[in-house]
Amino acid sequence: MGRHDNDRLQGTLDLLVLKVLASRGRTHGYGITLQIQQISREELRVEEGSLYPALHRMAQDSLISAEWGTTENKRRARYYEITPAGLERLKQEEENWARLTSAVARFLQYA
């Protein structure tokens, strides 16, 4: 594939994070990053400089909750969990994404 930059994530990071938390449950930031990378078969990579500000913003917007915990390696980490408001936002974002990708697919097929 040509370019392999994070431009593809513009505007979709919240959707990806909320989806990981909804499907995988409570996890820390590094775990979210790994899930996005693994599920996308290494096509999507989220940098710390993008992830943590997004997590902070989503916590302020009450889409996720955050609390300190201990990892399997006995390290202190902040764990994130989706809230009911986050589940509602995820549903809206999935619908928006489906409409957008459908419209782009139609455009590419006929233009």
CSV table of C-alpha atoms in Angstrom, one decimal:
chain,number,residue,atom,x,y,z
A,1,MET,CA,0.0,0.0,0.0
A,2,GLY,CA,1.3,3.5,-0.8
A,3,ARG,CA,1.2,5.9,2.1
A,4,HIS,CA,1.1,4.4,5.6
A,5,ASP,CA,0.4,7.5,7.7
A,6,ASN,CA,-2.2,8.3,10.3
A,7,ASP,CA,-4.3,10.5,8.0
A,8,ARG,CA,-6.8,7.7,7.7
A,9,LEU,CA,-7.5,7.9,11.4
A,10,GLN,CA,-8.6,11.6,11.2
A,11,GLY,CA,-12.1,11.7,12.7
A,12,THR,CA,-12.3,8.0,13.4
A,13,LEU,CA,-10.3,7.6,16.6
A,14,ASP,CA,-13.2,8.1,18.9
A,15,LEU,CA,-15.2,5.4,17.0
A,16,LEU,CA,-12.3,3.0,17.2
A,17,VAL,CA,-11.7,3.5,20.9
A,18,LEU,CA,-15.3,3.2,21.8
A,19,LYS,CA,-15.7,0.1,19.7
A,20,VAL,CA,-12.7,-1.6,21.4
A,21,LEU,CA,-14.0,-0.7,24.9
A,22,ALA,CA,-17.5,-1.9,24.0
A,23,SER,CA,-16.3,-5.2,22.6
A,24,ARG,CA,-13.3,-6.0,24.8
A,25,GLY,CA,-14.3,-4.3,28.1
A,26,ARG,CA,-12.2,-2.4,30.5
A,27,THR,CA,-8.6,-2.0,29.4
A,28,HIS,CA,-5.6,0.4,29.6
A,29,GLY,CA,-4.4,2.7,26.8
A,30,TYR,CA,-1.7,0.4,25.5
A,31,GLY,CA,-4.3,-2.4,25.3
A,32,ILE,CA,-6.5,-0.2,23.2
A,33,THR,CA,-3.7,0.6,20.9
A,34,LEU,CA,-2.8,-3.1,20.5
A,35,GLN,CA,-6.4,-4.1,19.8
A,36,ILE,CA,-6.8,-1.4,17.1
A,37,GLN,CA,-3.5,-2.5,15.5
A,38,GLN,CA,-4.3,-6.3,15.7
A,39,ILE,CA,-7.9,-6.1,14.5
A,40,SER,CA,-6.9,-3.8,11.6
A,41,ARG,CA,-4.1,-6.3,10.7
A,42,GLU,CA,-1.5,-3.7,11.3
A,43,GLU,CA,-3.1,-1.1,8.9
A,44,LEU,CA,-4.1,1.3,11.7
A,45,ARG,CA,-1.6,2.5,14.3
A,46,VAL,CA,-2.5,4.9,17.0
A,47,GLU,CA,0.3,7.0,18.5
A,48,GLU,CA,0.3,7.9,22.2
A,49,GLY,CA,0.2,11.6,21.2
A,50,SER,CA,-3.2,11.1,19.6
A,51,LEU,CA,-4.6,8.4,21.9
A,52,TYR,CA,-4.2,9.9,25.3
A,53,PRO,CA,-5.6,13.4,24.5
A,54,ALA,CA,-8.6,11.6,22.9
A,55,LEU,CA,-9.1,9.4,26.0
A,56,HIS,CA,-8.9,12.5,28.2
A,57,ARG,CA,-11.4,14.3,26.1
A,58,MET,CA,-13.8,11.3,26.0
A,59,ALA,CA,-13.6,11.0,29.8
A,60,GLN,CA,-14.4,14.7,30.2
A,61,ASP,CA,-17.4,14.2,27.9
A,62,SER,CA,-18.5,11.2,30.0
A,63,LEU,CA,-18.2,8.7,27.1
A,64,ILE,CA,-15.7,6.7,29.1
A,65,SER,CA,-14.7,6.3,32.7
A,66,ALA,CA,-11.1,6.0,33.9
A,67,GLU,CA,-9.6,4.7,37.0
A,68,TRP,CA,-6.1,3.6,38.1
A,69,GLY,CA,-5.3,-0.1,38.4
A,70,THR,CA,-2.5,-2.6,38.1
A,71,THR,CA,-1.5,-4.4,35.0
A,72,GLU,CA,-0.6,-8.1,34.7
A,73,ASN,CA,3.0,-7.0,34.9
A,74,LYS,CA,2.3,-5.3,38.3
A,75,ARG,CA,2.6,-1.8,36.7
A,76,ARG,CA,0.3,1.0,37.5
A,77,ALA,CA,-1.9,2.0,34.6
A,78,ARG,CA,-5.1,3.9,33.9
A,79,TYR,CA,-8.0,1.7,32.8
A,80,TYR,CA,-10.8,2.9,30.7
A,81,GLU,CA,-14.4,1.6,30.4
A,82,ILE,CA,-17.2,2.7,28.1
A,83,THR,CA,-20.2,4.4,29.8
A,84,PRO,CA,-23.9,4.3,28.8
A,85,ALA,CA,-23.4,7.7,27.1
A,86,GLY,CA,-20.4,6.2,25.2
A,87,LEU,CA,-22.5,3.2,24.0
A,88,GLU,CA,-25.1,5.6,22.6
A,89,ARG,CA,-22.4,7.7,20.9
A,90,LEU,CA,-20.9,4.5,19.5
A,91,LYS,CA,-24.2,3.5,18.0
A,92,GLN,CA,-24.5,7.0,16.4
A,93,GLU,CA,-20.9,6.9,15.1
A,94,GLU,CA,-21.3,3.4,13.6
A,95,GLU,CA,-24.5,4.6,11.8
A,96,ASN,CA,-22.6,7.7,10.5
A,97,TRP,CA,-19.7,5.6,9.4
A,98,ALA,CA,-21.9,3.1,7.6
A,99,ARG,CA,-23.6,6.0,5.7
A,100,LEU,CA,-20.3,7.6,4.8
A,101,THR,CA,-18.6,4.5,3.6
A,102,SER,CA,-21.7,3.5,1.6
A,103,ALA,CA,-21.7,6.9,-0.1
A,104,VAL,CA,-18.0,6.8,-0.9
A,105,ALA,CA,-18.4,3.2,-2.3
A,106,ARG,CA,-21.2,4.3,-4.5
A,107,PHE,CA,-19.2,7.3,-5.7
A,108,LEU,CA,-16.1,5.2,-6.5
A,109,GLN,CA,-18.3,2.7,-8.4
A,110,TYR,CA,-20.0,5.2,-10.6
A,111,ALA,CA,-17.7,8.2,-10.9
